[in-house]
Short mmCIF file of C-alpha atoms in Angstrom, two decimals:
data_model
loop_
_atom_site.label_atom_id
_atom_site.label_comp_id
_atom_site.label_asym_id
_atom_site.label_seq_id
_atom_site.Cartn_x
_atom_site.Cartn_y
_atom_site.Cartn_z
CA UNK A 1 92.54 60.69 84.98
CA UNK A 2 93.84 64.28 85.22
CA UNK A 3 96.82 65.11 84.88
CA UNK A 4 99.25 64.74 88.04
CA UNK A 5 101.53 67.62 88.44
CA UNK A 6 104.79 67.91 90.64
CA UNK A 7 103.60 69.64 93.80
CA UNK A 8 106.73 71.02 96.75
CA UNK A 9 107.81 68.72 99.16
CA UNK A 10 110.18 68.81 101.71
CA UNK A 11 111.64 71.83 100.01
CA UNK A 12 111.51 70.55 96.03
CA UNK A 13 109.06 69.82 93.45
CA UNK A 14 108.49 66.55 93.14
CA UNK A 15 105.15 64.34 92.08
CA UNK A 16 103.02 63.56 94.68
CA UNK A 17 103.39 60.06 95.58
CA UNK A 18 104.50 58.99 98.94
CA UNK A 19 105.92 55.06 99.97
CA UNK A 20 104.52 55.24 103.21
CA UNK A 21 107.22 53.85 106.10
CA UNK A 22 105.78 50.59 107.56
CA UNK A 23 106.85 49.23 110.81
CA UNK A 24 110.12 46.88 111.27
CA UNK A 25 112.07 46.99 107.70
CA UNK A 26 109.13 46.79 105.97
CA UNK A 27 110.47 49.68 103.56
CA UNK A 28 114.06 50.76 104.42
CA UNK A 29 116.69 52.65 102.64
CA UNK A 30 116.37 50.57 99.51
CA UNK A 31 112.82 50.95 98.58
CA UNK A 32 112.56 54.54 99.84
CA UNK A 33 116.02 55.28 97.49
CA UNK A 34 114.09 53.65 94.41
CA UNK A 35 111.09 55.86 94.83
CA UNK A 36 113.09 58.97 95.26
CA UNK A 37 115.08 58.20 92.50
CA UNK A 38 111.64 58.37 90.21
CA UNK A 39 111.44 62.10 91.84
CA UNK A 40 108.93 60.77 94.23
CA UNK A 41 109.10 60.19 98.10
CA UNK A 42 110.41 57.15 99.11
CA UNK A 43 110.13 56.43 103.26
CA UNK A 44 112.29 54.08 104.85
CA UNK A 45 111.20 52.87 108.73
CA UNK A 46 113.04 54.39 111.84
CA UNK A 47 111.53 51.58 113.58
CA UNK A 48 114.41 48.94 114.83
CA UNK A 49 116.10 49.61 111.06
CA UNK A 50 119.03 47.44 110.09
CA UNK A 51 122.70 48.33 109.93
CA UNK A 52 125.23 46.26 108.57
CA UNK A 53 128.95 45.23 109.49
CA UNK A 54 131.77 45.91 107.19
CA UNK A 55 131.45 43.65 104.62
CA UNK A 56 127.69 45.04 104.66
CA UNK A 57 125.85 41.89 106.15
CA UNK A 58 122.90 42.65 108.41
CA UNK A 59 123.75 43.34 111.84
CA UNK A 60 121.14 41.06 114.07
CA UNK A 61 119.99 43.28 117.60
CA UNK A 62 121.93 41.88 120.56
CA UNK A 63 120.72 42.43 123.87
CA UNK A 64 123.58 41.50 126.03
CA UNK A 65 122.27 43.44 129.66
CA UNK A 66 120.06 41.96 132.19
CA UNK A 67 118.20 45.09 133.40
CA UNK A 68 115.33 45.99 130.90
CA UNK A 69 116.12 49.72 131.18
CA UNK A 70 119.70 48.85 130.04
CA UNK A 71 118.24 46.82 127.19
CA UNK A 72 115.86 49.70 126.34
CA UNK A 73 118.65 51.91 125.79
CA UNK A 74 120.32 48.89 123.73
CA UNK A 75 117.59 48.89 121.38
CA UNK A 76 117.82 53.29 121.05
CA UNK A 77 121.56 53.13 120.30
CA UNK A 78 120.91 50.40 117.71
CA UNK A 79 118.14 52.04 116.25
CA UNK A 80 119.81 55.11 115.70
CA UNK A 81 122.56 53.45 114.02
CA UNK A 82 120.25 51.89 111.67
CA UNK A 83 118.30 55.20 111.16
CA UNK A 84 121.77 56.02 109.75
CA UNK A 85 122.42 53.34 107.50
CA UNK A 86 119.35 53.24 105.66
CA UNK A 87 119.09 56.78 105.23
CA UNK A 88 122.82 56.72 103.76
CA UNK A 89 121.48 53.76 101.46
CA UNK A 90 118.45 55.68 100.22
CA UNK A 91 120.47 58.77 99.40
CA UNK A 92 122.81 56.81 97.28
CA UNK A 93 120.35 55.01 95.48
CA UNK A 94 118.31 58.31 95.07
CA UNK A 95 120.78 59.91 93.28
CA UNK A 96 120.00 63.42 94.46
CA UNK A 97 116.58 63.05 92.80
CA UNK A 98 113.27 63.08 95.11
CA UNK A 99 113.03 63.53 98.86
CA UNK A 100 113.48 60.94 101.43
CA UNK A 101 111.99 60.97 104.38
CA UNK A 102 111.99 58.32 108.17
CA UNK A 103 108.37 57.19 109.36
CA UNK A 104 108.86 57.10 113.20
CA UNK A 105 105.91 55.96 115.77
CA UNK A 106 105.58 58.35 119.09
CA UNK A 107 104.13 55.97 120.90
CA UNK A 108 108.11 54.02 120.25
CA UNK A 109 110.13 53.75 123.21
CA UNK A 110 113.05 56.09 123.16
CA UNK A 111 111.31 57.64 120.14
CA UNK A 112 112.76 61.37 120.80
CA UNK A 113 116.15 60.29 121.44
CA UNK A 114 116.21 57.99 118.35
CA UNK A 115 114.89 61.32 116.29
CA UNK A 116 117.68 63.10 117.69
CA UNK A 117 120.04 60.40 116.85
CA UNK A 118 119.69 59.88 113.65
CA UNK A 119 118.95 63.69 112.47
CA UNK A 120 121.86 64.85 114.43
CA UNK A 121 124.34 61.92 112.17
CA UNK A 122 122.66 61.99 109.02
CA UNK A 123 122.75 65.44 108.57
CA UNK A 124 121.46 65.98 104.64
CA UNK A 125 120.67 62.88 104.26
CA UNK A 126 116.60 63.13 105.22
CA UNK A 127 114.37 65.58 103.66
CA UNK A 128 111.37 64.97 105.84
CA UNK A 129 110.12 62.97 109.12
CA UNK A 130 106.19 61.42 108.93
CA UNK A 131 105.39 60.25 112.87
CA UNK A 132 102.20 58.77 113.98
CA UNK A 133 100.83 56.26 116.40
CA UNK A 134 99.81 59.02 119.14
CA UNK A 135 99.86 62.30 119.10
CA UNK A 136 103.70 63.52 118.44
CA UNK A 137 103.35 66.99 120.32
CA UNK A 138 107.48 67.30 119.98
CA UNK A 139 107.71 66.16 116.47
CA UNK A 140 107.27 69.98 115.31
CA UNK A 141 110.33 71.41 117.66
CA UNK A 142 112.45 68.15 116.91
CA UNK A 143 112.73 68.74 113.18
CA UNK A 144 112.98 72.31 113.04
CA UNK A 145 116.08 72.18 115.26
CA UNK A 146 117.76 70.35 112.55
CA UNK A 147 115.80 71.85 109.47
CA UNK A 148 113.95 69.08 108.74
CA UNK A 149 110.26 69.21 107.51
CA UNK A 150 107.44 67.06 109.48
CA UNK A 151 104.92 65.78 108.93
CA UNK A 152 101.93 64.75 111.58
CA UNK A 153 99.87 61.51 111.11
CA UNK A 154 96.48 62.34 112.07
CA UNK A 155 92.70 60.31 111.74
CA UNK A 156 90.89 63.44 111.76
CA UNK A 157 90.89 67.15 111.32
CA UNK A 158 90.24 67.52 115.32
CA UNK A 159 93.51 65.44 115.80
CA UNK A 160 95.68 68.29 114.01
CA UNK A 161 93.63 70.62 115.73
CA UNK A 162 95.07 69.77 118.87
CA UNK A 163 98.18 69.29 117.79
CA UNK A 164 98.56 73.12 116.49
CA UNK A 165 96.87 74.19 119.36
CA UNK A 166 99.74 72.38 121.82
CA UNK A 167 102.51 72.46 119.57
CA UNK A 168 102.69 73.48 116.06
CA UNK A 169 101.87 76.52 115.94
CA UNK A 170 105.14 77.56 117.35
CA UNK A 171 107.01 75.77 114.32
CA UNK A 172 105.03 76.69 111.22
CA UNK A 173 107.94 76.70 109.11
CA UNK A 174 109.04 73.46 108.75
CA UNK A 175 105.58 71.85 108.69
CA UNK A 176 105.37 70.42 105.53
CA UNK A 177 101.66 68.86 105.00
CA UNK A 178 99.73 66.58 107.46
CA UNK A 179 99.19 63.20 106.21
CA UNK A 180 95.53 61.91 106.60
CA UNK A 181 95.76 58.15 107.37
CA UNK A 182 92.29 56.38 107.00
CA UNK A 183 91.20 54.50 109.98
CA UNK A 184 88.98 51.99 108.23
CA UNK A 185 91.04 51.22 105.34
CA UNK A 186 94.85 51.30 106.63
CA UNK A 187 97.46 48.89 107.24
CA UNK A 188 98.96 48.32 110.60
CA UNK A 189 98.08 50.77 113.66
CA UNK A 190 94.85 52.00 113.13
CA UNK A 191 93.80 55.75 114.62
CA UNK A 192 90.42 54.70 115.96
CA UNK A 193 88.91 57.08 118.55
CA UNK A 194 86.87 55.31 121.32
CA UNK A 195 83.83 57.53 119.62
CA UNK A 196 84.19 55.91 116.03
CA UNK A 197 83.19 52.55 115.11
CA UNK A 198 85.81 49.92 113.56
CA UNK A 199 83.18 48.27 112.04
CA UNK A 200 81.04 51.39 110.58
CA UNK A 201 83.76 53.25 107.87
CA UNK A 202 83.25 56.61 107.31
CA UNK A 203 83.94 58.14 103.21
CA UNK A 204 87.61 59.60 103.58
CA UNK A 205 86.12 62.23 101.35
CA UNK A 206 84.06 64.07 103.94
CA UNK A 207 86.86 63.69 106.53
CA UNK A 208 89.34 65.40 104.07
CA UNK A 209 87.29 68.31 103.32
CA UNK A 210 87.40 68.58 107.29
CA UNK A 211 90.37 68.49 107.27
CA UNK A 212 90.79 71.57 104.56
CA UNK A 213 88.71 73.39 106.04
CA UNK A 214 90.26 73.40 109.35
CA UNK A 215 93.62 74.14 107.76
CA UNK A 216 92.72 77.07 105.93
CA UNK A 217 90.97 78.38 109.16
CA UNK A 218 94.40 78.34 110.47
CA UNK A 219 95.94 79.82 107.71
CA UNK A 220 98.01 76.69 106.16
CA UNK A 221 95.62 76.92 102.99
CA UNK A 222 98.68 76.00 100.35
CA UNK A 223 99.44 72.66 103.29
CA UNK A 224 99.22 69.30 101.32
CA UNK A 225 96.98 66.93 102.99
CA UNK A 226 98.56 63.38 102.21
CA UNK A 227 95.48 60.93 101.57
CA UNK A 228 96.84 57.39 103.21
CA UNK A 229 94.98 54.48 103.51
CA UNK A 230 93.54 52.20 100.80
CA UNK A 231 95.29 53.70 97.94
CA UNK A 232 95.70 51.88 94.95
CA UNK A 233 94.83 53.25 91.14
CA UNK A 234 94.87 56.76 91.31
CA UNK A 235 92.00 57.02 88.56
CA UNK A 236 90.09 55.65 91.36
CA UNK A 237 90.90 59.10 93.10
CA UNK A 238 90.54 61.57 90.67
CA UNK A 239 87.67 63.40 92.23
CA UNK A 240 90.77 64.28 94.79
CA UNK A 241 92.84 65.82 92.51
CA UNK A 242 92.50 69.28 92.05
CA UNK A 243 89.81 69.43 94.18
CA UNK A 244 89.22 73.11 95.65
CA UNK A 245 87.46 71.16 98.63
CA UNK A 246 90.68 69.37 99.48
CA UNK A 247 93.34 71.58 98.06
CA UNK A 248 96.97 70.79 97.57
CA UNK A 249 97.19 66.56 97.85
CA UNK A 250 99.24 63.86 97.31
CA UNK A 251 98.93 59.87 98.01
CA UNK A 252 100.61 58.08 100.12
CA UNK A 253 100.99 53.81 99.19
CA UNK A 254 101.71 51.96 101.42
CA UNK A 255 100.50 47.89 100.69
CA UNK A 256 101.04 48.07 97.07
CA UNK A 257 104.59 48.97 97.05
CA UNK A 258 105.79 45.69 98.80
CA UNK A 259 105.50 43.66 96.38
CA UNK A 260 108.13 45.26 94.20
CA UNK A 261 111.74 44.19 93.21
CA UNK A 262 113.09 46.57 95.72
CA UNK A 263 110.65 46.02 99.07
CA UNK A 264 112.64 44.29 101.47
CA UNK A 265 109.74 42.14 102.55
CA UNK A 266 110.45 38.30 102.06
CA UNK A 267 109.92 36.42 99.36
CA UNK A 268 106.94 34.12 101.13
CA UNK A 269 105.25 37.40 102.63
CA UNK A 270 104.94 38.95 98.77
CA UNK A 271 103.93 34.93 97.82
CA UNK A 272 101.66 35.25 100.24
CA UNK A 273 99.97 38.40 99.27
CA UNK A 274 99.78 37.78 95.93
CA UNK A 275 97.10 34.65 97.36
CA UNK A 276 95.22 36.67 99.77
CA UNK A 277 91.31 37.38 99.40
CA UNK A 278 88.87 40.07 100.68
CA UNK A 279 88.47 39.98 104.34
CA UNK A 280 91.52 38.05 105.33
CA UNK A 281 92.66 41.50 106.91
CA UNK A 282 90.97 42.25 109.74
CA UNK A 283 91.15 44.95 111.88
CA UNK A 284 91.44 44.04 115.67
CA UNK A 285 92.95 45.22 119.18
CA UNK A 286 95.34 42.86 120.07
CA UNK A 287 98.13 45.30 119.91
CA UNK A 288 100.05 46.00 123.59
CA UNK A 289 99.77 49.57 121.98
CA UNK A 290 95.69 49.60 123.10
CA UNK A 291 95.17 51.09 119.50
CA UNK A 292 93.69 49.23 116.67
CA UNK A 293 95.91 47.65 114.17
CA UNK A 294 94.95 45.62 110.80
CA UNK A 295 96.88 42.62 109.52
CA UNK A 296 96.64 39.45 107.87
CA UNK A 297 94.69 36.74 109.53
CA UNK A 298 97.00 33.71 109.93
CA UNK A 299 97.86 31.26 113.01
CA UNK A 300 99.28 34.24 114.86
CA UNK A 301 96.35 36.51 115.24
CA UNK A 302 93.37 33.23 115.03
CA UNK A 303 94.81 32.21 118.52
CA UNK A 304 94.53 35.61 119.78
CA UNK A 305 91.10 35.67 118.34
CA UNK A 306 90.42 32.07 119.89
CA UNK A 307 91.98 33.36 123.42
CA UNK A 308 89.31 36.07 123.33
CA UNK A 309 86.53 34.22 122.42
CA UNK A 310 87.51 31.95 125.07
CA UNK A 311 87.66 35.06 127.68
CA UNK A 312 85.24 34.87 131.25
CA UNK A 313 84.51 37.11 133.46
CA UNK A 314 85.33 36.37 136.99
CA UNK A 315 84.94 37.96 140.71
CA UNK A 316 87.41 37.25 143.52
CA UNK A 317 84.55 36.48 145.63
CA UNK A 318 81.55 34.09 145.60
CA UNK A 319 78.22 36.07 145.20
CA UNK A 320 75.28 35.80 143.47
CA UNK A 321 76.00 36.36 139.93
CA UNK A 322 79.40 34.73 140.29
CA UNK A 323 78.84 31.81 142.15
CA UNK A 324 80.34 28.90 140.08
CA UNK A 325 84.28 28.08 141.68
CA UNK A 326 87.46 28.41 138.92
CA UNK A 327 90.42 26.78 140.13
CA UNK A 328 93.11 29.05 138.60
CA UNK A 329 95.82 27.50 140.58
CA UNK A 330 96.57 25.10 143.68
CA UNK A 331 95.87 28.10 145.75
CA UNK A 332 93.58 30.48 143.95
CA UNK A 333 90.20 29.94 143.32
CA UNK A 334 87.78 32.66 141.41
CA UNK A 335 84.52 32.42 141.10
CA UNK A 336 82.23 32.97 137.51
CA UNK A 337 78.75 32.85 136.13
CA UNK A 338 77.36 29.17 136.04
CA UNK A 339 76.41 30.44 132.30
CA UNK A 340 80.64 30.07 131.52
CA UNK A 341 80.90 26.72 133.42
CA UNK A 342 80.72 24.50 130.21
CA UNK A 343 83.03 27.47 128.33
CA UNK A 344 85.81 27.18 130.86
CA UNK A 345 85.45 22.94 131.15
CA UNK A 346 85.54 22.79 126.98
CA UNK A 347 88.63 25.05 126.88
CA UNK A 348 90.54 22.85 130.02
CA UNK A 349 89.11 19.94 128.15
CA UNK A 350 91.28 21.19 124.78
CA UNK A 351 94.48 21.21 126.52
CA UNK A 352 94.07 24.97 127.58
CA UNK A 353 94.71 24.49 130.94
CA UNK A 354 97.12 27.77 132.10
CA UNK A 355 94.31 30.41 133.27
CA UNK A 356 95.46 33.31 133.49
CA UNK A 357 93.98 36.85 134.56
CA UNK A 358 93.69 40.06 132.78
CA UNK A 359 93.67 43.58 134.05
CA UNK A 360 89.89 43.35 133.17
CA UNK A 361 88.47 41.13 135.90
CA UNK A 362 88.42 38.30 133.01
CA UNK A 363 90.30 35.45 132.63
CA UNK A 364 91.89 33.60 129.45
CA UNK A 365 93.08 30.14 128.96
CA UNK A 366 96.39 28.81 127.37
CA UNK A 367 98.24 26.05 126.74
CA UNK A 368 101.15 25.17 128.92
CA UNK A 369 103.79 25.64 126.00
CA UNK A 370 101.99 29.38 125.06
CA UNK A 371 102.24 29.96 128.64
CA UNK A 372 105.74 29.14 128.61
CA UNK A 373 106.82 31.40 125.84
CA UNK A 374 104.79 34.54 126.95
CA UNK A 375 106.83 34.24 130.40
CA UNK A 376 110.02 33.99 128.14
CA UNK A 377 108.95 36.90 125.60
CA UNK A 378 107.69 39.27 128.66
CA UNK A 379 111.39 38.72 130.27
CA UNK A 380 113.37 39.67 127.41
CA UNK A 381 111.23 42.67 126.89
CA UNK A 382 113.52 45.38 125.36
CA UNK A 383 111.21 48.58 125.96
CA UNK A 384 110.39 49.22 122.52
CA UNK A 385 107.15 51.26 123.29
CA UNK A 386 106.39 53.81 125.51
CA UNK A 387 104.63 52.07 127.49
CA UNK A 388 103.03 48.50 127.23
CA UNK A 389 100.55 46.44 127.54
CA UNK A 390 102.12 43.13 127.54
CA UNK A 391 104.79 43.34 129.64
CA UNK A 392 103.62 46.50 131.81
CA UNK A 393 107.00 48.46 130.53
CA UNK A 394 106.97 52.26 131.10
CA UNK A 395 109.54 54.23 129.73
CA UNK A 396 108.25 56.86 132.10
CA UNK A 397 108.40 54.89 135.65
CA UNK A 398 109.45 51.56 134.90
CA UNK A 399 106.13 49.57 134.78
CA UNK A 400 102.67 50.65 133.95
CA UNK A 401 101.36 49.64 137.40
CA UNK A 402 99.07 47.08 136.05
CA UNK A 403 99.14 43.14 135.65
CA UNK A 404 100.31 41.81 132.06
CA UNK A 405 97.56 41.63 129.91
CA UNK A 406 97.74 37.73 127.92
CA UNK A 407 95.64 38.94 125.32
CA UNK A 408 98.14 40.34 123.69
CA UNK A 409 101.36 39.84 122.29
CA UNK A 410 105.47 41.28 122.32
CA UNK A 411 105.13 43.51 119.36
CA UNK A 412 108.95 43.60 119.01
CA UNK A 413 109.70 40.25 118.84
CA UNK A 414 106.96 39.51 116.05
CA UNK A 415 107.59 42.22 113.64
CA UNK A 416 111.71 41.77 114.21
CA UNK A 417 110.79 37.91 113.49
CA UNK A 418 109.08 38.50 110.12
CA UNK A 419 110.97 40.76 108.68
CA UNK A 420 114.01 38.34 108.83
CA UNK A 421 112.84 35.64 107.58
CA UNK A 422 110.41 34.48 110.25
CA UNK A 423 107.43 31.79 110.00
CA UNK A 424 104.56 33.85 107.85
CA UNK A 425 102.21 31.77 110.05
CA UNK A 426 103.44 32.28 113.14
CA UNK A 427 104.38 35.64 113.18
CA UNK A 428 102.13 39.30 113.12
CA UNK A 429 101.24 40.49 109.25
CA UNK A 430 100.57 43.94 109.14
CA UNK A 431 98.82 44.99 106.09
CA UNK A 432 96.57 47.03 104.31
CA UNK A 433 92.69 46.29 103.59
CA UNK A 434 93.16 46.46 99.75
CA UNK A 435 95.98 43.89 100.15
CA UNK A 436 93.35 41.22 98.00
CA UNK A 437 93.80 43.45 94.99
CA UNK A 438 97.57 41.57 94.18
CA UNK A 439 95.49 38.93 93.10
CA UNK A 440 93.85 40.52 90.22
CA UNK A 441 96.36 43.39 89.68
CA UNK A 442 97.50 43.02 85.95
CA UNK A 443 100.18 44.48 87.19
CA UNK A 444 101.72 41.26 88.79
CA UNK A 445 100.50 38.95 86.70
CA UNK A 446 104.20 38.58 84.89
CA UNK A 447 106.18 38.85 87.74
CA UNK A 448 107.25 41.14 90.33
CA UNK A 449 108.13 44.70 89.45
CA UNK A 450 110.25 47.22 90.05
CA UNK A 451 109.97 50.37 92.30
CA UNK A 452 109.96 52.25 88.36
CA UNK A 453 107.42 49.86 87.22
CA UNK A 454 105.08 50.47 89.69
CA UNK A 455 105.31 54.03 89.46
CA UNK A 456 105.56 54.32 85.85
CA UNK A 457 101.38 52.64 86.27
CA UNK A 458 100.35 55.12 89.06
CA UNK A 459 101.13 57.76 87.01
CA UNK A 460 98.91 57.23 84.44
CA UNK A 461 95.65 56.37 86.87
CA UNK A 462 97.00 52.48 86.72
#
């Protein structure tokens, strides 16, 4: 492999290897200390982060108020406190080596306020700010108020595009490389456009060059691009590096580092992993988000699979396609195609007899108790995205104007769930597509290793 050089980041030299900052505590301040402390870039999650009491035990989220804008702002203030905590962790641990940065999502409820938060108390503390899911159009004038370098998650060159156009080109200086994030091949939300096909990858070589070449047409020519998504041996990548095509890069990891001695993931998750096979990620749209996510297929997402497989299409009136009665209550009746009679009896037949509508003019079928604890999740909703699918939230006007779609799921509840100590089974998974590579990693054949472990391997190609 050639020979990886320290490249700037975030204001210092440092090598070029990113722990990418997955969803609910799936890195915090911790992991992202450990890789800073090898002079890398460790990433802790500004999504629902923990903070601790003062004997440093993990503060659990309370939601004590009955109005769900009240709660939203219940979940902002804790976040923010959290933000702080683990970033005060990961500077400890880092030792003043490396750079730490805080992966936030756009499309998070309150995400702008939480920013502001946490960069406004942890002042020194956070070298750098990687946002994604959406298009973070603020993210540029946010961390230059508080000299703080960002760094856009985009899918394709055309994505950054628009984001200069709209937004960044007003705060070049604190721009500190765009980080491409492979649709196909990446854990959790997925950037899918409605003009790309989930189940036709495209090479992320072509869409880097792309990506270069739009950059240097703007004038960021010395930018890093930060390749994310299905990273694993770098030796596997050395056509990348030093690459006048692609320019300045670095790699972002994001599956492989939780299974190390420092990832706060649980100890059955990283069990779990280390079992997995090809294809037991799959990349779906489940997500009250509306963009593609991949994860770990498990009990959780094969009844969402099942529910959709079991969907009909119905019409409020009898006509001639849809002329076949659905009872969906004691005083609602739809009509379907005579084609999804023996569908809809089978499913009624299996004990799924709560049929429920979506905002698509279909109908799904559910069990009484799944019915029961949608109604339950949907009431506590919290506001954690910007808007929802699920439970029609809007941080904008209250509700999204539509009906709650039961094809989907409270993202919150889930991802808070697993990441303290929830049911691996019951619970949402999100993971890489390489994830089956644990298996036959020498790597973890003795054991689970340390942050410096891993990174001493990538290093050298390994």
């Amino acid at each position: 492999m050639k020979q990886l050089n320290p490249i700037m980041i975030s204001g210092k030299e440092v090598y070029p290897l990113i722990e990418g900052g997955k969803g609910i505590n799936a890195s915090d301040g911790r992991s992202s200390g450990a890789w800073a402390h090898e002079n890398c870039v460790g990433t802790f999650s500004g999504v629902s982060p923990d903070y601790y009491d003062a004997q440093g035990n993990v503060i659990l989220e309370q939601y004590l108020k009955k109005d769900r804008r009240e709660r939203h702002q219940e979940m902002i203030e804790q976040s923010i406190k959290g933000g702080i905590a683990q970033a005060q962790i990961a500077h400890d641990i880092a030792g003043g080596n490396g750079r730490i940065h805080m992966n936030m999502l756009w499309e998070l409820g309150g995400s702008e306020q939480i920013l502001n938060g946490v960069l406004e108390k942890a002042k020194g503390l956070i070298h750098g700010i990687t946002c994604g899911a959406g298009l973070p159009y603020k993210l540029g004038e946010i961390a230059s108020r508080f000299g703080v370098y960002y760094y856009p998650i985009v899918s394709s060159a055309r994505a950054f595009q628009i984001l200069w156009k709209r937004a960044y080109a007003n705060f070049r200086e604190f721009l500190g490389g765009v980080v491409y994030e492979d649709p196909w091949l990446a854990g959790g939300h997925n950037g899918l456009s409605n003009a790309e096909d989930p189940t036709k990858p495209q090479s992320p070589y072509e869409r880097l060059v792309e990506l270069r070449k739009t950059l240097n047409n703007l004038g960021l020519n010395d930018l890093p691009i930060i390749m994310a998504g299905g990273v694993w041996n770098l030796d596997e990548w050395d056509d990348y590096i030093d690459n006048p095509d692609i320019g300045k890069i670095a790699f972002q990891f994001g599956t492989r580092p939780m299974i190390t001695k420092e990832s706060p993931v649980s100890d059955a998750w990283k069990k779990l992993m280390l079992q997995l096979k090809k294809g037991d990620v799959i990349l779906q749209r489940f997500s009250p988000t509306g963009f593609f996510s991949s994860a770990i297929k498990n009990t959780f997402l094969e009844k969402l699979m099942a529910r959709k497989d079991g969907e009909i299409a119905f019409s409020e009136s009898q006509n001639e396609e849809f002329s076949a009665p659905l009872k969906i209550s004691e005083t609602k009746t739809y009509y379907i195609r005579p084609a999804d009679v023996e569908k809809a009896q089978k499913q009624i037949a299996a004990g799924l007899t709560e049929i429920k509508e979506t905002p698509d003019n279909t109908v799904v079928f559910m069990t009484p108790e799944d019915w029961k604890q949608m109604k339950i999740d949907r009431a506590n909703c919290v506001g954690c995205l910007s808007q929802c699918q699920f439970s029609t939230w809007s941080q904008a006007n209250g509700t999204t104007g539509r009906i709650p779609d039961p094809r989907s799921y409270c993202i919150h509840k889930t991802l808070y769930d697993i990441s303290h100590g929830g049911s691996i089974k019951d619970n949402l998974l999100f993971a890489g597509h390489q994830v089956y590579r644990f298996a036959t990693d020498p790597l973890y054949r003795n054991g689970i290793p340390s942050v410096k472990e891993l990174l001493d391997k990538i290093k050298v190609g390994k």
